[in-house]
CSV table of C-alpha atoms and ligand atoms in Angstrom, one decimal:
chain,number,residue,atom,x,y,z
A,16,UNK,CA,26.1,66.4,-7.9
A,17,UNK,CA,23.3,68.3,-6.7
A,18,UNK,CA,21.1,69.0,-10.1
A,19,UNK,CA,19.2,66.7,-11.6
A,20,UNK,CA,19.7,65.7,-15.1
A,21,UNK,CA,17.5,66.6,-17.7
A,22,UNK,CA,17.7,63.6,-19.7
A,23,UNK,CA,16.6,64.8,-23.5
A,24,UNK,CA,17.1,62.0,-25.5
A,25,UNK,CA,14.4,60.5,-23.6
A,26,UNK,CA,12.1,62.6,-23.8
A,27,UNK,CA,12.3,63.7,-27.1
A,28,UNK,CA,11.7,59.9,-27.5
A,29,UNK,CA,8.2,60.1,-26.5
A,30,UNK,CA,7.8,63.3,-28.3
A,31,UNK,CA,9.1,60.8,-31.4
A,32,UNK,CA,6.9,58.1,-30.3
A,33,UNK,CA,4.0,59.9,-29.8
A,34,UNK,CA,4.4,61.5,-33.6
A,35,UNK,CA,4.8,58.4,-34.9
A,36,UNK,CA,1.8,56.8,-33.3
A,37,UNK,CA,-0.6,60.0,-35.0
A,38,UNK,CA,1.9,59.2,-38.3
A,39,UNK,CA,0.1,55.7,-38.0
A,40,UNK,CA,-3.3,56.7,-37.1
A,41,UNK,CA,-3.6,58.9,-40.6
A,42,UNK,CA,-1.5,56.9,-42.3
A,43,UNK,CA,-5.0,54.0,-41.1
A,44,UNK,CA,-7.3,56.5,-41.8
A,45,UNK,CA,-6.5,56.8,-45.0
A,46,UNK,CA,-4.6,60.2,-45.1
A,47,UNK,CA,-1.9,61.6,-46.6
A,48,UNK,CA,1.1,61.0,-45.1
A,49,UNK,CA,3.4,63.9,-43.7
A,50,UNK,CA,6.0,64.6,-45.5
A,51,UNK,CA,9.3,66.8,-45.0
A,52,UNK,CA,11.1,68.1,-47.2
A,53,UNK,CA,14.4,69.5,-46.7
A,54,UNK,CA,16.8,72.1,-48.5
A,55,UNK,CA,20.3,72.0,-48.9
A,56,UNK,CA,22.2,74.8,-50.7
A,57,UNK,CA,26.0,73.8,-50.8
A,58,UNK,CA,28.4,70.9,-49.1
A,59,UNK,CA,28.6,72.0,-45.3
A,60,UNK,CA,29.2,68.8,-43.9
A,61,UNK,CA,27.4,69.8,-40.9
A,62,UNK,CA,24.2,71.1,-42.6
A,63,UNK,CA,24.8,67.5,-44.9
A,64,UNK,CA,25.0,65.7,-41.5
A,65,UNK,CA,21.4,67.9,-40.2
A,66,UNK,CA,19.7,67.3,-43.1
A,67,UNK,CA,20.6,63.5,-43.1
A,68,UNK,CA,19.5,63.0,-39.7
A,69,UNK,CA,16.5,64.4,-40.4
A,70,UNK,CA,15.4,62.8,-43.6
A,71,UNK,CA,16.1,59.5,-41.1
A,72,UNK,CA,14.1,60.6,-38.5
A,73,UNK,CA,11.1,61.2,-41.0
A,74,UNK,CA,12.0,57.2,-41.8
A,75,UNK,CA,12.0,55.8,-38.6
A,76,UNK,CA,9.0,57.5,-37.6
A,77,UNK,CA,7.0,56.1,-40.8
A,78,UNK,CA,7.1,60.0,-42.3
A,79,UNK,CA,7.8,60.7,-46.2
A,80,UNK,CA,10.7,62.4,-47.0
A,81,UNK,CA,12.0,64.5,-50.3
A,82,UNK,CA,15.7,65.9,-49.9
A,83,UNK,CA,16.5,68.5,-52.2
A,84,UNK,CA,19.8,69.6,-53.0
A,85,UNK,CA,21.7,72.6,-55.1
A,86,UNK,CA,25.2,73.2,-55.9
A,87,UNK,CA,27.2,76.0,-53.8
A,88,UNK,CA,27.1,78.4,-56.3
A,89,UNK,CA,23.0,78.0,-57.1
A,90,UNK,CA,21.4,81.4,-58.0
A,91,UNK,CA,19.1,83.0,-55.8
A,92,UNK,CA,16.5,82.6,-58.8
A,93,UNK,CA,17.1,78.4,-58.2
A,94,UNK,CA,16.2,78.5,-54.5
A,95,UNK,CA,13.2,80.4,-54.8
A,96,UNK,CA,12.1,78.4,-57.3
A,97,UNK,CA,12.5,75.3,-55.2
A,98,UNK,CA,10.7,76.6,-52.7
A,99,UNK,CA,7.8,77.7,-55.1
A,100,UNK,CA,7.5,74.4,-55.9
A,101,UNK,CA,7.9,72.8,-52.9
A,102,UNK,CA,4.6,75.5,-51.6
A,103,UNK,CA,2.7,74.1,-54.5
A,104,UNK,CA,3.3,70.3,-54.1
A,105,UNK,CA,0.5,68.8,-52.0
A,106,UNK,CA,2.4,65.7,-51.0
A,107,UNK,CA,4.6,68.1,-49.0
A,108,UNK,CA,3.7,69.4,-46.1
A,109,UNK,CA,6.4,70.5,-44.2
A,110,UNK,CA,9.5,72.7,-46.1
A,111,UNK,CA,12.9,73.0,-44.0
A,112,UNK,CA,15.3,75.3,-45.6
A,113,UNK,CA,18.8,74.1,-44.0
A,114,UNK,CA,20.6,77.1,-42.6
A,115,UNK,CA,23.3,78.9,-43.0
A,116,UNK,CA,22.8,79.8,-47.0
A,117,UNK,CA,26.0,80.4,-48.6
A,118,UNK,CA,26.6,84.2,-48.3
A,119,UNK,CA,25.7,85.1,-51.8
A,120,UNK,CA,21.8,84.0,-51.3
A,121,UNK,CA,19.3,86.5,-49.4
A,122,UNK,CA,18.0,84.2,-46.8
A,123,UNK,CA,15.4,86.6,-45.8
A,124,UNK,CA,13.8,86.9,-48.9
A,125,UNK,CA,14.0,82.6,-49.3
A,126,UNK,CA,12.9,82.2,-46.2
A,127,UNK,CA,10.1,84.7,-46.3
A,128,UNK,CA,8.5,82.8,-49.5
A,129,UNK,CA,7.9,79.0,-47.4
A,130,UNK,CA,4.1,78.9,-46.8
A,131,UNK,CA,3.2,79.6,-43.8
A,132,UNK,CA,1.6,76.2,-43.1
A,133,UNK,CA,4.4,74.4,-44.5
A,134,UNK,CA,7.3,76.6,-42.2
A,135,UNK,CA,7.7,73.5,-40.1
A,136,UNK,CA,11.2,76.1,-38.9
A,137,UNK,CA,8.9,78.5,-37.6
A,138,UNK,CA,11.5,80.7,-39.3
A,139,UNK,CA,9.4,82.3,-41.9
A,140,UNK,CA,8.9,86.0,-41.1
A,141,UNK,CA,4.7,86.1,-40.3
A,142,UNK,CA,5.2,82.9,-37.5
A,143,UNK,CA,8.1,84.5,-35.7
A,144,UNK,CA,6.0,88.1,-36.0
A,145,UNK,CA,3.1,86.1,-34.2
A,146,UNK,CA,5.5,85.2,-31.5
A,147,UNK,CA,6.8,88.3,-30.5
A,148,UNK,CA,3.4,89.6,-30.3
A,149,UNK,CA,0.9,89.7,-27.4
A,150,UNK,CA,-2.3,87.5,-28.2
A,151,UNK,CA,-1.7,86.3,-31.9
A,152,UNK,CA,-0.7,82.4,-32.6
A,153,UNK,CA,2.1,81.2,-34.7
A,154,UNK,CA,1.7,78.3,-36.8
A,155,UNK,CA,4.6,76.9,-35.6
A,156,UNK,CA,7.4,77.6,-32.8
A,157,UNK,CA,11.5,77.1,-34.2
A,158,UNK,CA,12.5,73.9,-33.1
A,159,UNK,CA,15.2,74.4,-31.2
A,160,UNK,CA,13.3,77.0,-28.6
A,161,UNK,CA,10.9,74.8,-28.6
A,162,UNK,CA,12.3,72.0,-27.2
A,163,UNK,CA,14.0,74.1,-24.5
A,164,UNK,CA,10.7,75.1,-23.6
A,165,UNK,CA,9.4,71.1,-23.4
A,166,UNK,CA,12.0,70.5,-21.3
A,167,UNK,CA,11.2,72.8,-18.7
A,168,UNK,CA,7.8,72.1,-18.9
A,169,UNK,CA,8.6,68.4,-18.8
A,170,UNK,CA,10.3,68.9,-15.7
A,171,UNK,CA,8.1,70.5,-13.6
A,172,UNK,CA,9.8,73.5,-13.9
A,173,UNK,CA,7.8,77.1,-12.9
A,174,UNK,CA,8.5,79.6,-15.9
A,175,UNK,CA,5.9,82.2,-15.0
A,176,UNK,CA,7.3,84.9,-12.8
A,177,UNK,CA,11.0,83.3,-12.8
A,178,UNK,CA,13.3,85.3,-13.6
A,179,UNK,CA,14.7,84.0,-17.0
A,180,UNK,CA,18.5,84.9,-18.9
A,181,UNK,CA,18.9,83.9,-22.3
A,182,UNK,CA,22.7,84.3,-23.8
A,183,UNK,CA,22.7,84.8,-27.2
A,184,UNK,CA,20.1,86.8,-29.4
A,185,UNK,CA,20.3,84.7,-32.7
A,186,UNK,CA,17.3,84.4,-34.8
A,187,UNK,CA,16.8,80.3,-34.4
A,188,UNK,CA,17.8,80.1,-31.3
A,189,UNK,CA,18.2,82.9,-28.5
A,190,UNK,CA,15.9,85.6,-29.4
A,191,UNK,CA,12.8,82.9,-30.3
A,192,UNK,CA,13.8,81.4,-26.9
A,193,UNK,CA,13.1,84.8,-25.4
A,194,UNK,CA,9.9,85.3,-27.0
A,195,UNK,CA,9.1,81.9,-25.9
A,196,UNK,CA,10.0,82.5,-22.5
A,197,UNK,CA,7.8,86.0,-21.6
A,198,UNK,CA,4.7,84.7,-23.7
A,199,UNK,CA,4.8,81.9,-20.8
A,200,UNK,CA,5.1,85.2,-17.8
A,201,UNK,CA,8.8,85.2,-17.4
A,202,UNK,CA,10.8,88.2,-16.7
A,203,UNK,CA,13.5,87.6,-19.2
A,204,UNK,CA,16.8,89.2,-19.8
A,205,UNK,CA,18.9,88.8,-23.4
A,206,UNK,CA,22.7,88.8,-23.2
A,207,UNK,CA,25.0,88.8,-26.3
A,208,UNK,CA,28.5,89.8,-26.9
A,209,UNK,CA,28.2,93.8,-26.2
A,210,UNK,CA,26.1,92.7,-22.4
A,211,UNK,CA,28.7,94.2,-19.7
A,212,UNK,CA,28.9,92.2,-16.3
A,213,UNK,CA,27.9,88.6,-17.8
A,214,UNK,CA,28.1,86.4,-14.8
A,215,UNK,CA,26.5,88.9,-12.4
A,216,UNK,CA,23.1,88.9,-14.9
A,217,UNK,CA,23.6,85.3,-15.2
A,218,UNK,CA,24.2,85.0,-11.2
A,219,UNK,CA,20.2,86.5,-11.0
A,220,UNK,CA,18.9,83.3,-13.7
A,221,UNK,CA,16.4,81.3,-11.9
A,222,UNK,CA,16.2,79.8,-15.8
A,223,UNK,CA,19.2,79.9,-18.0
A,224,UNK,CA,19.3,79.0,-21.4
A,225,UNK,CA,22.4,79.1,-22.7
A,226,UNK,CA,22.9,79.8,-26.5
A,227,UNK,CA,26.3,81.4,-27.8
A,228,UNK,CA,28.4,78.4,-29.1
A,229,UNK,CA,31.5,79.6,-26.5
A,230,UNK,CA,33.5,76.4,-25.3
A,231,UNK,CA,32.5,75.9,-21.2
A,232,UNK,CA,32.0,79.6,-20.7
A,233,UNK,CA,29.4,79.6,-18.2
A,234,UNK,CA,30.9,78.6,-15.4
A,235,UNK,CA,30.3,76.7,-12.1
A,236,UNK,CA,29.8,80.0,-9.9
A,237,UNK,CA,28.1,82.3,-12.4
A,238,UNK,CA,25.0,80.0,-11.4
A,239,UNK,CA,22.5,80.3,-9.0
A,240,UNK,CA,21.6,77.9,-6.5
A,241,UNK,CA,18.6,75.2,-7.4
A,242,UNK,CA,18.5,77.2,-11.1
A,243,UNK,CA,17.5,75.6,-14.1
A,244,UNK,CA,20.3,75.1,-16.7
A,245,UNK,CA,19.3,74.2,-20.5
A,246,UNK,CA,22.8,74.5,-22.6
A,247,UNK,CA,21.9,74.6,-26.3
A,248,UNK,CA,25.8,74.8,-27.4
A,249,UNK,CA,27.4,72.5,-29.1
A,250,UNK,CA,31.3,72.7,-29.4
A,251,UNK,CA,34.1,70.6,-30.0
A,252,UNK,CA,37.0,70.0,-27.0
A,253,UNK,CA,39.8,68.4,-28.1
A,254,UNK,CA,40.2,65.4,-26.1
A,255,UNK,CA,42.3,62.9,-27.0
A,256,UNK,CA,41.1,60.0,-24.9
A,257,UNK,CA,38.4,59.9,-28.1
A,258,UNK,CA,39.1,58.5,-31.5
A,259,UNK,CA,38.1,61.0,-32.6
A,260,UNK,CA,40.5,63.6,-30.9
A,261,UNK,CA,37.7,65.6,-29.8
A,262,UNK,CA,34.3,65.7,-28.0
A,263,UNK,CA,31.1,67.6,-27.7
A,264,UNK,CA,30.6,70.2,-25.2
A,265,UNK,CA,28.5,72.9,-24.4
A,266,UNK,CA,28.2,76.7,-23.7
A,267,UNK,CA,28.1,75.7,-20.2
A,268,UNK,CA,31.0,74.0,-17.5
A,269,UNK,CA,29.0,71.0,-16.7
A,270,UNK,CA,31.4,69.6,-14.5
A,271,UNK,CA,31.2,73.2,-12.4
A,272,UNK,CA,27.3,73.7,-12.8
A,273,UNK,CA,25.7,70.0,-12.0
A,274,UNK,CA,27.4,70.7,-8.4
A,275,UNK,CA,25.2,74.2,-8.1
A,276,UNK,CA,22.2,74.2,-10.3
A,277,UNK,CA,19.0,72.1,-9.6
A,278,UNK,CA,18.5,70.9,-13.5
A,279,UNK,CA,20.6,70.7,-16.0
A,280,UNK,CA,20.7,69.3,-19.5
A,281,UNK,CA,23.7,67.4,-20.3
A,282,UNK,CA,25.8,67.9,-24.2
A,283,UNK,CA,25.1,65.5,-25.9
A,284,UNK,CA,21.8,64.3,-24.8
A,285,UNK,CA,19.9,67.5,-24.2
A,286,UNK,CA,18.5,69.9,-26.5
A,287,UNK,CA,20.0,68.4,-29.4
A,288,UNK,CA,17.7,65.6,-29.5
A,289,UNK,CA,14.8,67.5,-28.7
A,290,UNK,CA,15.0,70.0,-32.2
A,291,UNK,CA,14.7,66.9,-34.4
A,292,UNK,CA,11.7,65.6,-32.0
A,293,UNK,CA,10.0,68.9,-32.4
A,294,UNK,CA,10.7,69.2,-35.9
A,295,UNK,CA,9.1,66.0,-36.4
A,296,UNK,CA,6.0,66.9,-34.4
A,297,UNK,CA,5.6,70.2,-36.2
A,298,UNK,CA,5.8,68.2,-39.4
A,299,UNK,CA,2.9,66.4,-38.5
A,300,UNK,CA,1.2,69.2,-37.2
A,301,UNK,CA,1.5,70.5,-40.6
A,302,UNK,CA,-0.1,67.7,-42.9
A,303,UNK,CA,-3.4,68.0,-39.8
A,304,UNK,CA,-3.3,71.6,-40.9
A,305,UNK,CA,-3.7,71.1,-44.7
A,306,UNK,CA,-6.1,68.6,-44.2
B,429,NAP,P1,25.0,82.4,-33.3
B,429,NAP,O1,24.0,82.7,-34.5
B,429,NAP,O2,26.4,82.4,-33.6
B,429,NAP,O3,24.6,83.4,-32.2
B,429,NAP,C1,25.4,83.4,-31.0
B,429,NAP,C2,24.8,84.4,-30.1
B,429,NAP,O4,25.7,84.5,-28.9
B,429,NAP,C3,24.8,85.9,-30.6
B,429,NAP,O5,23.6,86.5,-30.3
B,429,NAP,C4,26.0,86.5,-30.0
B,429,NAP,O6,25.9,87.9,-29.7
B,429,NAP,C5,26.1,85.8,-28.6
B,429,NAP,N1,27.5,85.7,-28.1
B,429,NAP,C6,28.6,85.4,-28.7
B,429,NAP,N2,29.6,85.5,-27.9
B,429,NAP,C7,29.1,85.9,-26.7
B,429,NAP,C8,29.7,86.3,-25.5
B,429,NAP,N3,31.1,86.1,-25.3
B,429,NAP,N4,28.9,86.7,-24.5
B,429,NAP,C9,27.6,86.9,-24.7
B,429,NAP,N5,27.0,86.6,-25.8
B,429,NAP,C10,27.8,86.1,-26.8
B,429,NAP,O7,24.7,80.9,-32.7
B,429,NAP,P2,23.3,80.0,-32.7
B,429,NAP,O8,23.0,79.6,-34.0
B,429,NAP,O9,22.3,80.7,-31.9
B,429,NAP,O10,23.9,78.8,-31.8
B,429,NAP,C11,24.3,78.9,-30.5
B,429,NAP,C12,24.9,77.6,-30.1
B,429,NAP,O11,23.8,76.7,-30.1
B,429,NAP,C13,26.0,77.0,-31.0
B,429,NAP,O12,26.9,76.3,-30.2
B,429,NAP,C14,25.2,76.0,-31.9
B,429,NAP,O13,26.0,75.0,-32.4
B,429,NAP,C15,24.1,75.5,-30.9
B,429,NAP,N6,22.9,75.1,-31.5
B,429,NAP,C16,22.4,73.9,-31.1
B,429,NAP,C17,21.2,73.4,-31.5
B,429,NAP,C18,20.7,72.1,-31.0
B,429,NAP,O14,19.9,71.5,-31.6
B,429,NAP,N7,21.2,71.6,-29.9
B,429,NAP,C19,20.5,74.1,-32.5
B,429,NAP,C20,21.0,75.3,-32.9
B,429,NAP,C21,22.2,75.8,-32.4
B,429,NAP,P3,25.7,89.0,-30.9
B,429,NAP,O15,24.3,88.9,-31.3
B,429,NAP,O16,26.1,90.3,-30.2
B,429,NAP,O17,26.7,88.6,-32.0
């Protein structure tokens, strides 16, 4: 293995550690103390299993946490109205609308009502504005992006001037990532399912971040020597050496790149641990901002 491993779950450890240490310092100095709350619309059980995870990280890290949950079938009228009320409630400072909506709800319009200093998602329409634009500030950075970005910086790794490919344009992940990535002098190309010659761009990546949710396609020789690899995917393999029957995997061959690239971040253990850790850290950014 040439690459060295990016070892997230560590990091985003400190990250964790470091927001619970400023959770206890308020919490001491007699200030409120931050509070998440989270949105569920529906029974996904993988938005059920996000949403749980997060309401547990908000424990373990001494944070409040209010979980609020409609039926499948709730009206558009019902989730705005949560999140009016979640906006006007001063013990919370952080509102996390769990995404996807079910398909009958506008998630534009829901997500465009969360206060600005309360879009702990960076999702609502006026912070991602601010980050595609030269010189302005968002409030807060999507999580997920975010923690790509930590881990490079982490790292050591140069971003100005590299030249950086993102796969996948998505609103929380890919195209934030991109935005991300020039603010901080990259020269950044976006790939998504209509980009012709994939492993050629990919070939040129002195950065990749790879976010598409495609099984292992990146593979060993699309990858440039010494690059950095940060694979956001997460995909299931069947593999039936697990109870389960299947494992995790990523949008990358890991196997194939750790033997080429000079970083890489391993699935599970990468980003995914990292989007929680930043969540967390926006959320206390967010009860200092309404102080
Ligand atoms: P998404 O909304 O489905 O977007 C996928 C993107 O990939 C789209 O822009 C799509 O292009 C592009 N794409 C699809 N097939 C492609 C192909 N063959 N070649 C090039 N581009 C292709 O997915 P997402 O929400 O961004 O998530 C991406 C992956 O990251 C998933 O595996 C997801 O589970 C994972 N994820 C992980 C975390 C974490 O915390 N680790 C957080 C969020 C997401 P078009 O725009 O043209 O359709």
């Amino acid at each position: 293995m040439t690459a060295k491993l990016i070892d997230g779950k560590a990091i985003a450890q400190e990250v964790r550690d470091g927001v619970a240490a400023g959770v206890a310092m308020r919490v001491a100095a007699g200030k409120s103390k931050p509070t998440l709350a989270t949105v569920l619309v529906g029974n996904r059980p993988d938005s059920s299993a996000y949403v749980a995870s997060k309401g547990k990280a908000c424990q373990e890290l001494g944070m409040g946490s209010i979980s609020e949950h409609l039926p499948a079938n709730a009206t558009q009228e019902q989730v705005e109205s949560l999140v009016k009320r979640l906006n006007a409630d001063s013990t919370v400072s952080g509102i996390l609308v769990q995404l996807p909506l079910p398909s009958h709800l506008n998630e534009e319009r829901v997500l465009q009502l969360v206060s600005i200093e309360k879009d702990v998602d960076g999702l609502s329409p006026i912070n991602i504005g601010r980050l595609a634009q030269k010189g302005r500030e968002p409030l807060f950075v999507p999580c997920t992006p975010n923690g790509c970005i930590y881990l490079l910086d982490k790292m050591g790794i140069q971003i100005e001037g590299a030249n950086a490919v993102v796969l996948g344009r998505s609103n929380i992940v890919g195209m934030p990532a991109s935005l991300l990535l020039v603010s901080r002098n990259a020269t950044v190309t976006i790939c998504h399912s209509c980009t012709k010659n994939l492993p050629d761009i990919v070939r040129q990546a002195d950065i990749l971040i790879a976010a598409i949710g495609k099984t292992e396609m990146v593979r060993g020789d699309w990858i440039k020597p010494d690059a950095a690899v940060i694979d956001v995917g997460m995909n299931s393999k069947p593999d039936s050496t697990k109870k389960s029957g299947h494992r995790l995997v990523g949008d990358v061959n890991f196997e194939e790149a750790k033997e080429v690239a000079g970083f890489i971040t391993p699935v599970p253990g990468g980003v995914g641990p990292m989007t929680i850790a930043m969540l967390m850290k926006n959320t206390l950014r967010a009860a200092e901002i309404q102080d």
